[in-house]
PDB file of C-alpha atoms in Angstrom:
ATOM      1  CA  UNK A   1      51.225  23.597  53.771  1.00  0.00           C
ATOM      2  CA  UNK A   2      50.993  24.551  49.385  1.00  0.00           C
ATOM      3  CA  UNK A   3      51.293  20.467  48.577  1.00  0.00           C
ATOM      4  CA  UNK A   4      47.686  20.379  50.666  1.00  0.00           C
ATOM      5  CA  UNK A   5      46.978  23.097  48.725  1.00  0.00           C
ATOM      6  CA  UNK A   6      47.325  21.551  45.113  1.00  0.00           C
ATOM      7  CA  UNK A   7      45.849  18.281  46.627  1.00  0.00           C
ATOM      8  CA  UNK A   8      42.744  19.766  47.603  1.00  0.00           C
ATOM      9  CA  UNK A   9      42.377  22.355  44.339  1.00  0.00           C
ATOM     10  CA  UNK A  10      42.546  18.881  42.272  1.00  0.00           C
ATOM     11  CA  UNK A  11      39.958  16.866  44.480  1.00  0.00           C
ATOM     12  CA  UNK A  12      37.588  19.900  43.744  1.00  0.00           C
ATOM     13  CA  UNK A  13      37.952  20.012  40.172  1.00  0.00           C
ATOM     14  CA  UNK A  14      37.673  16.269  39.779  1.00  0.00           C
ATOM     15  CA  UNK A  15      34.826  16.434  41.974  1.00  0.00           C
ATOM     16  CA  UNK A  16      33.292  19.697  39.651  1.00  0.00           C
ATOM     17  CA  UNK A  17      33.790  17.620  36.598  1.00  0.00           C
ATOM     18  CA  UNK A  18      31.970  14.523  37.690  1.00  0.00           C
ATOM     19  CA  UNK A  19      28.484  16.739  38.858  1.00  0.00           C
ATOM     20  CA  UNK A  20      28.973  18.088  35.101  1.00  0.00           C
ATOM     21  CA  UNK A  21      29.610  14.463  34.038  1.00  0.00           C
ATOM     22  CA  UNK A  22      25.862  13.460  35.865  1.00  0.00           C
ATOM     23  CA  UNK A  23      24.300  16.368  35.086  1.00  0.00           C
ATOM     24  CA  UNK A  24      24.926  15.424  31.391  1.00  0.00           C
ATOM     25  CA  UNK A  25      24.112  11.868  31.624  1.00  0.00           C
ATOM     26  CA  UNK A  26      20.879  13.031  33.220  1.00  0.00           C
ATOM     27  CA  UNK A  27      19.952  15.317  30.426  1.00  0.00           C
ATOM     28  CA  UNK A  28      21.163  12.165  28.264  1.00  0.00           C
ATOM     29  CA  UNK A  29      18.304  10.204  29.062  1.00  0.00           C
ATOM     30  CA  UNK A  30      15.635  12.843  29.712  1.00  0.00           C
ATOM     31  CA  UNK A  31      16.212  13.499  26.342  1.00  0.00           C
ATOM     32  CA  UNK A  32      15.990  10.186  24.973  1.00  0.00           C
ATOM     33  CA  UNK A  33      13.106   9.156  26.909  1.00  0.00           C
ATOM     34  CA  UNK A  34      11.377  12.461  25.442  1.00  0.00           C
ATOM     35  CA  UNK A  35      12.479  11.541  22.353  1.00  0.00           C
ATOM     36  CA  UNK A  36      10.737   7.429  22.761  1.00  0.00           C
ATOM     37  CA  UNK A  37       7.757   8.748  23.462  1.00  0.00           C
ATOM     38  CA  UNK A  38       7.185  11.046  20.859  1.00  0.00           C
ATOM     39  CA  UNK A  39       7.967   8.145  18.206  1.00  0.00           C
ATOM     40  CA  UNK A  40       5.969   5.731  20.322  1.00  0.00           C
ATOM     41  CA  UNK A  41       2.771   8.618  19.795  1.00  0.00           C
ATOM     42  CA  UNK A  42       3.746   9.255  16.120  1.00  0.00           C
ATOM     43  CA  UNK A  43       3.316   5.998  16.172  1.00  0.00           C
ATOM     44  CA  UNK A  44       0.324   5.310  17.467  1.00  0.00           C
ATOM     45  CA  UNK A  45      -1.485   8.026  15.230  1.00  0.00           C
ATOM     46  CA  UNK A  46      -0.054   6.468  12.115  1.00  0.00           C
ATOM     47  CA  UNK A  47      -1.643   2.873  12.675  1.00  0.00           C
ATOM     48  CA  UNK A  48      -4.676   5.145  14.164  1.00  0.00           C
ATOM     49  CA  UNK A  49      -5.745   7.213  10.405  1.00  0.00           C
ATOM     50  CA  UNK A  50      -4.740   3.810   8.541  1.00  0.00           C
ATOM     51  CA  UNK A  51      -7.558   1.722  10.686  1.00  0.00           C
ATOM     52  CA  UNK A  52      -9.966   4.953   9.362  1.00  0.00           C
ATOM     53  CA  UNK A  53      -8.598   4.421   5.894  1.00  0.00           C
ATOM     54  CA  UNK A  54      -9.822   0.880   6.063  1.00  0.00           C
ATOM     55  CA  UNK A  55     -12.844   1.203   7.475  1.00  0.00           C
ATOM     56  CA  UNK A  56     -14.025   3.856   4.782  1.00  0.00           C
ATOM     57  CA  UNK A  57     -12.506   1.973   2.084  1.00  0.00           C
ATOM     58  CA  UNK A  58     -15.979  -0.729   1.617  1.00  0.00           C
ATOM     59  CA  UNK A  59     -17.771   2.622   0.711  1.00  0.00           C
ATOM     60  CA  UNK A  60     -15.567   2.963  -1.614  1.00  0.00           C
ATOM     61  CA  UNK A  61     -15.616  -0.617  -3.211  1.00  0.00           C
ATOM     62  CA  UNK A  62     -19.311  -0.584  -2.946  1.00  0.00           C
ATOM     63  CA  UNK A  63     -19.891   2.808  -5.249  1.00  0.00           C
ATOM     64  CA  UNK A  64     -17.973   1.736  -7.792  1.00  0.00           C
ATOM     65  CA  UNK A  65     -19.449  -1.809  -7.848  1.00  0.00           C
ATOM     66  CA  UNK A  66     -23.278  -0.421  -7.983  1.00  0.00           C
ATOM     67  CA  UNK A  67     -21.430   1.717 -11.258  1.00  0.00           C
ATOM     68  CA  UNK A  68     -21.836  -1.893 -12.931  1.00  0.00           C
ATOM     69  CA  UNK A  69     -23.557  -4.933 -11.324  1.00  0.00           C
ATOM     70  CA  UNK A  70     -23.549  -7.928 -12.465  1.00  0.00           C
ATOM     71  CA  UNK A  71     -26.873  -9.298 -14.400  1.00  0.00           C
ATOM     72  CA  UNK A  72     -27.755 -12.226 -14.698  1.00  0.00           C
ATOM     73  CA  UNK A  73     -30.209 -12.495 -17.739  1.00  0.00           C
ATOM     74  CA  UNK A  74     -33.139 -15.243 -18.534  1.00  0.00           C
ATOM     75  CA  UNK A  75     -32.653 -15.956 -22.134  1.00  0.00           C
ATOM     76  CA  UNK A  76     -30.083 -15.044 -24.753  1.00  0.00           C
ATOM     77  CA  UNK A  77     -30.858 -11.541 -25.546  1.00  0.00           C
ATOM     78  CA  UNK A  78     -28.916  -8.272 -24.797  1.00  0.00           C
ATOM     79  CA  UNK A  79     -31.760  -6.069 -24.342  1.00  0.00           C
ATOM     80  CA  UNK A  80     -31.565  -3.352 -21.469  1.00  0.00           C
ATOM     81  CA  UNK A  81     -33.354   0.126 -21.276  1.00  0.00           C
ATOM     82  CA  UNK A  82     -30.028   1.662 -20.203  1.00  0.00           C
ATOM     83  CA  UNK A  83     -28.126   1.075 -23.437  1.00  0.00           C
ATOM     84  CA  UNK A  84     -28.780   2.039 -26.576  1.00  0.00           C
ATOM     85  CA  UNK A  85     -28.197  -0.946 -28.701  1.00  0.00           C
ATOM     86  CA  UNK A  86     -29.752  -4.851 -28.555  1.00  0.00           C
ATOM     87  CA  UNK A  87     -27.905  -8.037 -29.957  1.00  0.00           C
ATOM     88  CA  UNK A  88     -28.750 -11.965 -29.605  1.00  0.00           C
ATOM     89  CA  UNK A  89     -26.395 -14.369 -27.488  1.00  0.00           C
ATOM     90  CA  UNK A  90     -25.710 -18.174 -29.245  1.00  0.00           C
ATOM     91  CA  UNK A  91     -27.560 -20.216 -26.498  1.00  0.00           C
ATOM     92  CA  UNK A  92     -23.788 -22.774 -27.452  1.00  0.00           C
ATOM     93  CA  UNK A  93     -22.671 -19.660 -25.057  1.00  0.00           C
ATOM     94  CA  UNK A  94     -25.052 -21.459 -22.047  1.00  0.00           C
ATOM     95  CA  UNK A  95     -24.319 -19.242 -18.915  1.00  0.00           C
ATOM     96  CA  UNK A  96     -23.640 -15.744 -19.513  1.00  0.00           C
ATOM     97  CA  UNK A  97     -24.149 -12.047 -17.697  1.00  0.00           C
ATOM     98  CA  UNK A  98     -23.405  -9.133 -18.679  1.00  0.00           C
ATOM     99  CA  UNK A  99     -22.154  -5.541 -16.869  1.00  0.00           C
ATOM    100  CA  UNK A 100     -22.437  -1.889 -17.095  1.00  0.00           C
ATOM    101  CA  UNK A 101     -20.407   0.945 -16.789  1.00  0.00           C
ATOM    102  CA  UNK A 102     -18.686   4.375 -16.945  1.00  0.00           C
ATOM    103  CA  UNK A 103     -15.272   4.269 -17.747  1.00  0.00           C
ATOM    104  CA  UNK A 104     -12.981   7.904 -18.486  1.00  0.00           C
ATOM    105  CA  UNK A 105     -12.740   9.145 -22.046  1.00  0.00           C
ATOM    106  CA  UNK A 106      -9.496   7.684 -23.303  1.00  0.00           C
ATOM    107  CA  UNK A 107      -8.961  11.986 -24.483  1.00  0.00           C
ATOM    108  CA  UNK A 108     -10.829  13.488 -22.126  1.00  0.00           C
ATOM    109  CA  UNK A 109     -10.763  12.736 -18.480  1.00  0.00           C
ATOM    110  CA  UNK A 110     -13.606  15.029 -17.815  1.00  0.00           C
ATOM    111  CA  UNK A 111     -16.155  12.894 -19.558  1.00  0.00           C
ATOM    112  CA  UNK A 112     -16.926   9.237 -19.336  1.00  0.00           C
ATOM    113  CA  UNK A 113     -18.109   6.452 -21.589  1.00  0.00           C
ATOM    114  CA  UNK A 114     -20.493   4.078 -21.292  1.00  0.00           C
ATOM    115  CA  UNK A 115     -19.799  -0.005 -21.560  1.00  0.00           C
ATOM    116  CA  UNK A 116     -21.447  -3.221 -21.632  1.00  0.00           C
ATOM    117  CA  UNK A 117     -19.798  -6.264 -21.143  1.00  0.00           C
ATOM    118  CA  UNK A 118     -20.513 -10.024 -21.802  1.00  0.00           C
ATOM    119  CA  UNK A 119     -19.084 -12.484 -19.511  1.00  0.00           C
ATOM    120  CA  UNK A 120     -19.693 -16.206 -19.843  1.00  0.00           C
ATOM    121  CA  UNK A 121     -19.361 -19.177 -17.294  1.00  0.00           C
ATOM    122  CA  UNK A 122     -15.920 -20.264 -16.217  1.00  0.00           C
ATOM    123  CA  UNK A 123     -17.526 -23.938 -15.358  1.00  0.00           C
ATOM    124  CA  UNK A 124     -14.863 -24.280 -12.128  1.00  0.00           C
ATOM    125  CA  UNK A 125     -15.739 -23.236  -9.280  1.00  0.00           C
ATOM    126  CA  UNK A 126     -13.888 -21.096  -6.955  1.00  0.00           C
ATOM    127  CA  UNK A 127     -12.450 -21.547  -3.424  1.00  0.00           C
ATOM    128  CA  UNK A 128     -12.952 -17.304  -3.098  1.00  0.00           C
ATOM    129  CA  UNK A 129     -15.787 -16.439  -4.994  1.00  0.00           C
ATOM    130  CA  UNK A 130     -14.066 -14.203  -7.164  1.00  0.00           C
ATOM    131  CA  UNK A 131     -15.874 -13.179  -9.822  1.00  0.00           C
ATOM    132  CA  UNK A 132     -12.899 -13.085 -12.304  1.00  0.00           C
ATOM    133  CA  UNK A 133     -12.439 -16.884 -11.339  1.00  0.00           C
ATOM    134  CA  UNK A 134     -15.863 -17.715 -11.844  1.00  0.00           C
ATOM    135  CA  UNK A 135     -16.867 -15.654 -15.141  1.00  0.00           C
ATOM    136  CA  UNK A 136     -14.244 -14.567 -18.300  1.00  0.00           C
ATOM    137  CA  UNK A 137     -14.613 -11.458 -20.128  1.00  0.00           C
ATOM    138  CA  UNK A 138     -15.541 -12.155 -24.267  1.00  0.00           C
ATOM    139  CA  UNK A 139     -16.842  -9.140 -25.312  1.00  0.00           C
ATOM    140  CA  UNK A 140     -17.343  -5.526 -24.305  1.00  0.00           C
ATOM    141  CA  UNK A 141     -18.940  -2.799 -26.278  1.00  0.00           C
ATOM    142  CA  UNK A 142     -18.016   0.822 -25.666  1.00  0.00           C
ATOM    143  CA  UNK A 143     -19.806   4.447 -26.496  1.00  0.00           C
ATOM    144  CA  UNK A 144     -17.862   7.291 -27.550  1.00  0.00           C
ATOM    145  CA  UNK A 145     -18.830  10.510 -28.882  1.00  0.00           C
ATOM    146  CA  UNK A 146     -17.853  11.645 -32.359  1.00  0.00           C
ATOM    147  CA  UNK A 147     -15.473  13.721 -31.241  1.00  0.00           C
ATOM    148  CA  UNK A 148     -13.888  11.337 -29.232  1.00  0.00           C
ATOM    149  CA  UNK A 149     -13.863   8.625 -31.292  1.00  0.00           C
ATOM    150  CA  UNK A 150     -12.096  10.705 -34.599  1.00  0.00           C
ATOM    151  CA  UNK A 151      -9.283  12.028 -31.512  1.00  0.00           C
ATOM    152  CA  UNK A 152      -8.749   8.079 -31.630  1.00  0.00           C
ATOM    153  CA  UNK A 153      -8.641   7.313 -34.713  1.00  0.00           C
ATOM    154  CA  UNK A 154      -5.955   9.881 -35.521  1.00  0.00           C
ATOM    155  CA  UNK A 155      -4.050   8.871 -32.667  1.00  0.00           C
ATOM    156  CA  UNK A 156      -3.938   5.291 -33.737  1.00  0.00           C
ATOM    157  CA  UNK A 157      -2.981   6.380 -37.715  1.00  0.00           C
ATOM    158  CA  UNK A 158       0.118   8.243 -35.806  1.00  0.00           C
ATOM    159  CA  UNK A 159       1.201   5.544 -33.564  1.00  0.00           C
ATOM    160  CA  UNK A 160      -0.797   5.368 -30.735  1.00  0.00           C
ATOM    161  CA  UNK A 161      -1.134   1.742 -29.586  1.00  0.00           C
ATOM    162  CA  UNK A 162      -2.885   2.920 -26.068  1.00  0.00           C
ATOM    163  CA  UNK A 163      -5.578   4.709 -28.454  1.00  0.00           C
ATOM    164  CA  UNK A 164      -6.018   1.189 -30.981  1.00  0.00           C
ATOM    165  CA  UNK A 165      -6.564  -1.087 -27.993  1.00  0.00           C
ATOM    166  CA  UNK A 166      -8.934   1.507 -26.532  1.00  0.00           C
ATOM    167  CA  UNK A 167     -10.749   2.038 -29.512  1.00  0.00           C
ATOM    168  CA  UNK A 168     -11.052  -1.243 -30.808  1.00  0.00           C
ATOM    169  CA  UNK A 169     -13.304  -1.531 -34.038  1.00  0.00           C
ATOM    170  CA  UNK A 170     -16.145   0.531 -34.744  1.00  0.00           C
ATOM    171  CA  UNK A 171     -19.928  -1.225 -34.963  1.00  0.00           C
ATOM    172  CA  UNK A 172     -22.488   1.029 -35.813  1.00  0.00           C
ATOM    173  CA  UNK A 173     -23.099   5.372 -35.091  1.00  0.00           C
ATOM    174  CA  UNK A 174     -25.711   6.654 -34.393  1.00  0.00           C
ATOM    175  CA  UNK A 175     -26.870  10.521 -33.504  1.00  0.00           C
ATOM    176  CA  UNK A 176     -23.463  11.326 -32.663  1.00  0.00           C
ATOM    177  CA  UNK A 177     -22.659   8.250 -30.935  1.00  0.00           C
ATOM    178  CA  UNK A 178     -19.825   5.274 -32.145  1.00  0.00           C
ATOM    179  CA  UNK A 179     -20.218   1.967 -30.646  1.00  0.00           C
ATOM    180  CA  UNK A 180     -16.894   0.156 -30.869  1.00  0.00           C
ATOM    181  CA  UNK A 181     -16.223  -3.095 -29.801  1.00  0.00           C
ATOM    182  CA  UNK A 182     -13.194  -4.823 -27.832  1.00  0.00           C
ATOM    183  CA  UNK A 183     -12.037  -9.030 -27.433  1.00  0.00           C
ATOM    184  CA  UNK A 184     -10.185 -10.149 -24.848  1.00  0.00           C
ATOM    185  CA  UNK A 185      -6.393 -10.865 -26.513  1.00  0.00           C
ATOM    186  CA  UNK A 186      -6.897 -14.460 -25.026  1.00  0.00           C
ATOM    187  CA  UNK A 187      -9.227 -17.202 -23.855  1.00  0.00           C
ATOM    188  CA  UNK A 188      -8.606 -20.210 -21.342  1.00  0.00           C
ATOM    189  CA  UNK A 189      -9.246 -23.238 -23.611  1.00  0.00           C
ATOM    190  CA  UNK A 190     -12.122 -24.066 -21.331  1.00  0.00           C
ATOM    191  CA  UNK A 191     -14.028 -21.533 -22.689  1.00  0.00           C
ATOM    192  CA  UNK A 192     -11.809 -20.640 -25.790  1.00  0.00           C
ATOM    193  CA  UNK A 193     -14.895 -21.870 -27.817  1.00  0.00           C
ATOM    194  CA  UNK A 194     -17.413 -19.789 -25.857  1.00  0.00           C
ATOM    195  CA  UNK A 195     -14.859 -16.808 -27.082  1.00  0.00           C
ATOM    196  CA  UNK A 196     -15.200 -17.519 -30.644  1.00  0.00           C
ATOM    197  CA  UNK A 197     -18.602 -17.341 -30.633  1.00  0.00           C
ATOM    198  CA  UNK A 198     -18.462 -13.721 -29.488  1.00  0.00           C
ATOM    199  CA  UNK A 199     -18.054 -12.889 -33.482  1.00  0.00           C
ATOM    200  CA  UNK A 200     -21.786 -14.088 -33.786  1.00  0.00           C
ATOM    201  CA  UNK A 201     -22.378 -11.725 -31.340  1.00  0.00           C
ATOM    202  CA  UNK A 202     -21.193  -8.700 -32.840  1.00  0.00           C
ATOM    203  CA  UNK A 203     -23.171  -9.581 -36.224  1.00  0.00           C
ATOM    204  CA  UNK A 204     -26.274  -9.200 -34.052  1.00  0.00           C
ATOM    205  CA  UNK A 205     -25.926  -5.878 -32.697  1.00  0.00           C
ATOM    206  CA  UNK A 206     -28.383  -3.328 -34.107  1.00  0.00           C
ATOM    207  CA  UNK A 207     -29.176   0.001 -32.521  1.00  0.00           C
ATOM    208  CA  UNK A 208     -32.042   0.755 -30.476  1.00  0.00           C
TER     209      UNK A 208
END
């Protein structure tokens, strides 16, 4: 008889352990399910946010484009009511365009500088119709305040290469405004001759 009691105790203990294991496994399955569902909801929310951002991006792009519209003149004179200077474009350049816009001041981010960039047609057709593939920048004229220009000159003299490259070469000044120009470091062979004509544009620079 005592042996039967020991056997019954062993059976009851084993059964209790099995019930505990089953409960643990069920709880583990439920926990995994909850975590999986939470991760799924998180992915949905992230995809929704990225989708909303992509819908808003064209508006930002449009604002940038409207601040620097590409203009196609009908003659060989750079003459625009929104800028304080004029220049002549050599007829040998052929098709040319220009953009007027504003960029942050290199010495004070609260200020902005007006610029004019002159482009020439590269001639080769582009499958993407991207403006940068169709036209090449040959000259940029930028307007600084006198105070900005002095800071750029001092920084350049102290070895600040960024200031030197941004400032360029002064071409004129009037009413506390300094006008300076920069040219690209290199030009494709297809428009190399046109790039060399940028110096003639600078020589014709006239303040209004």
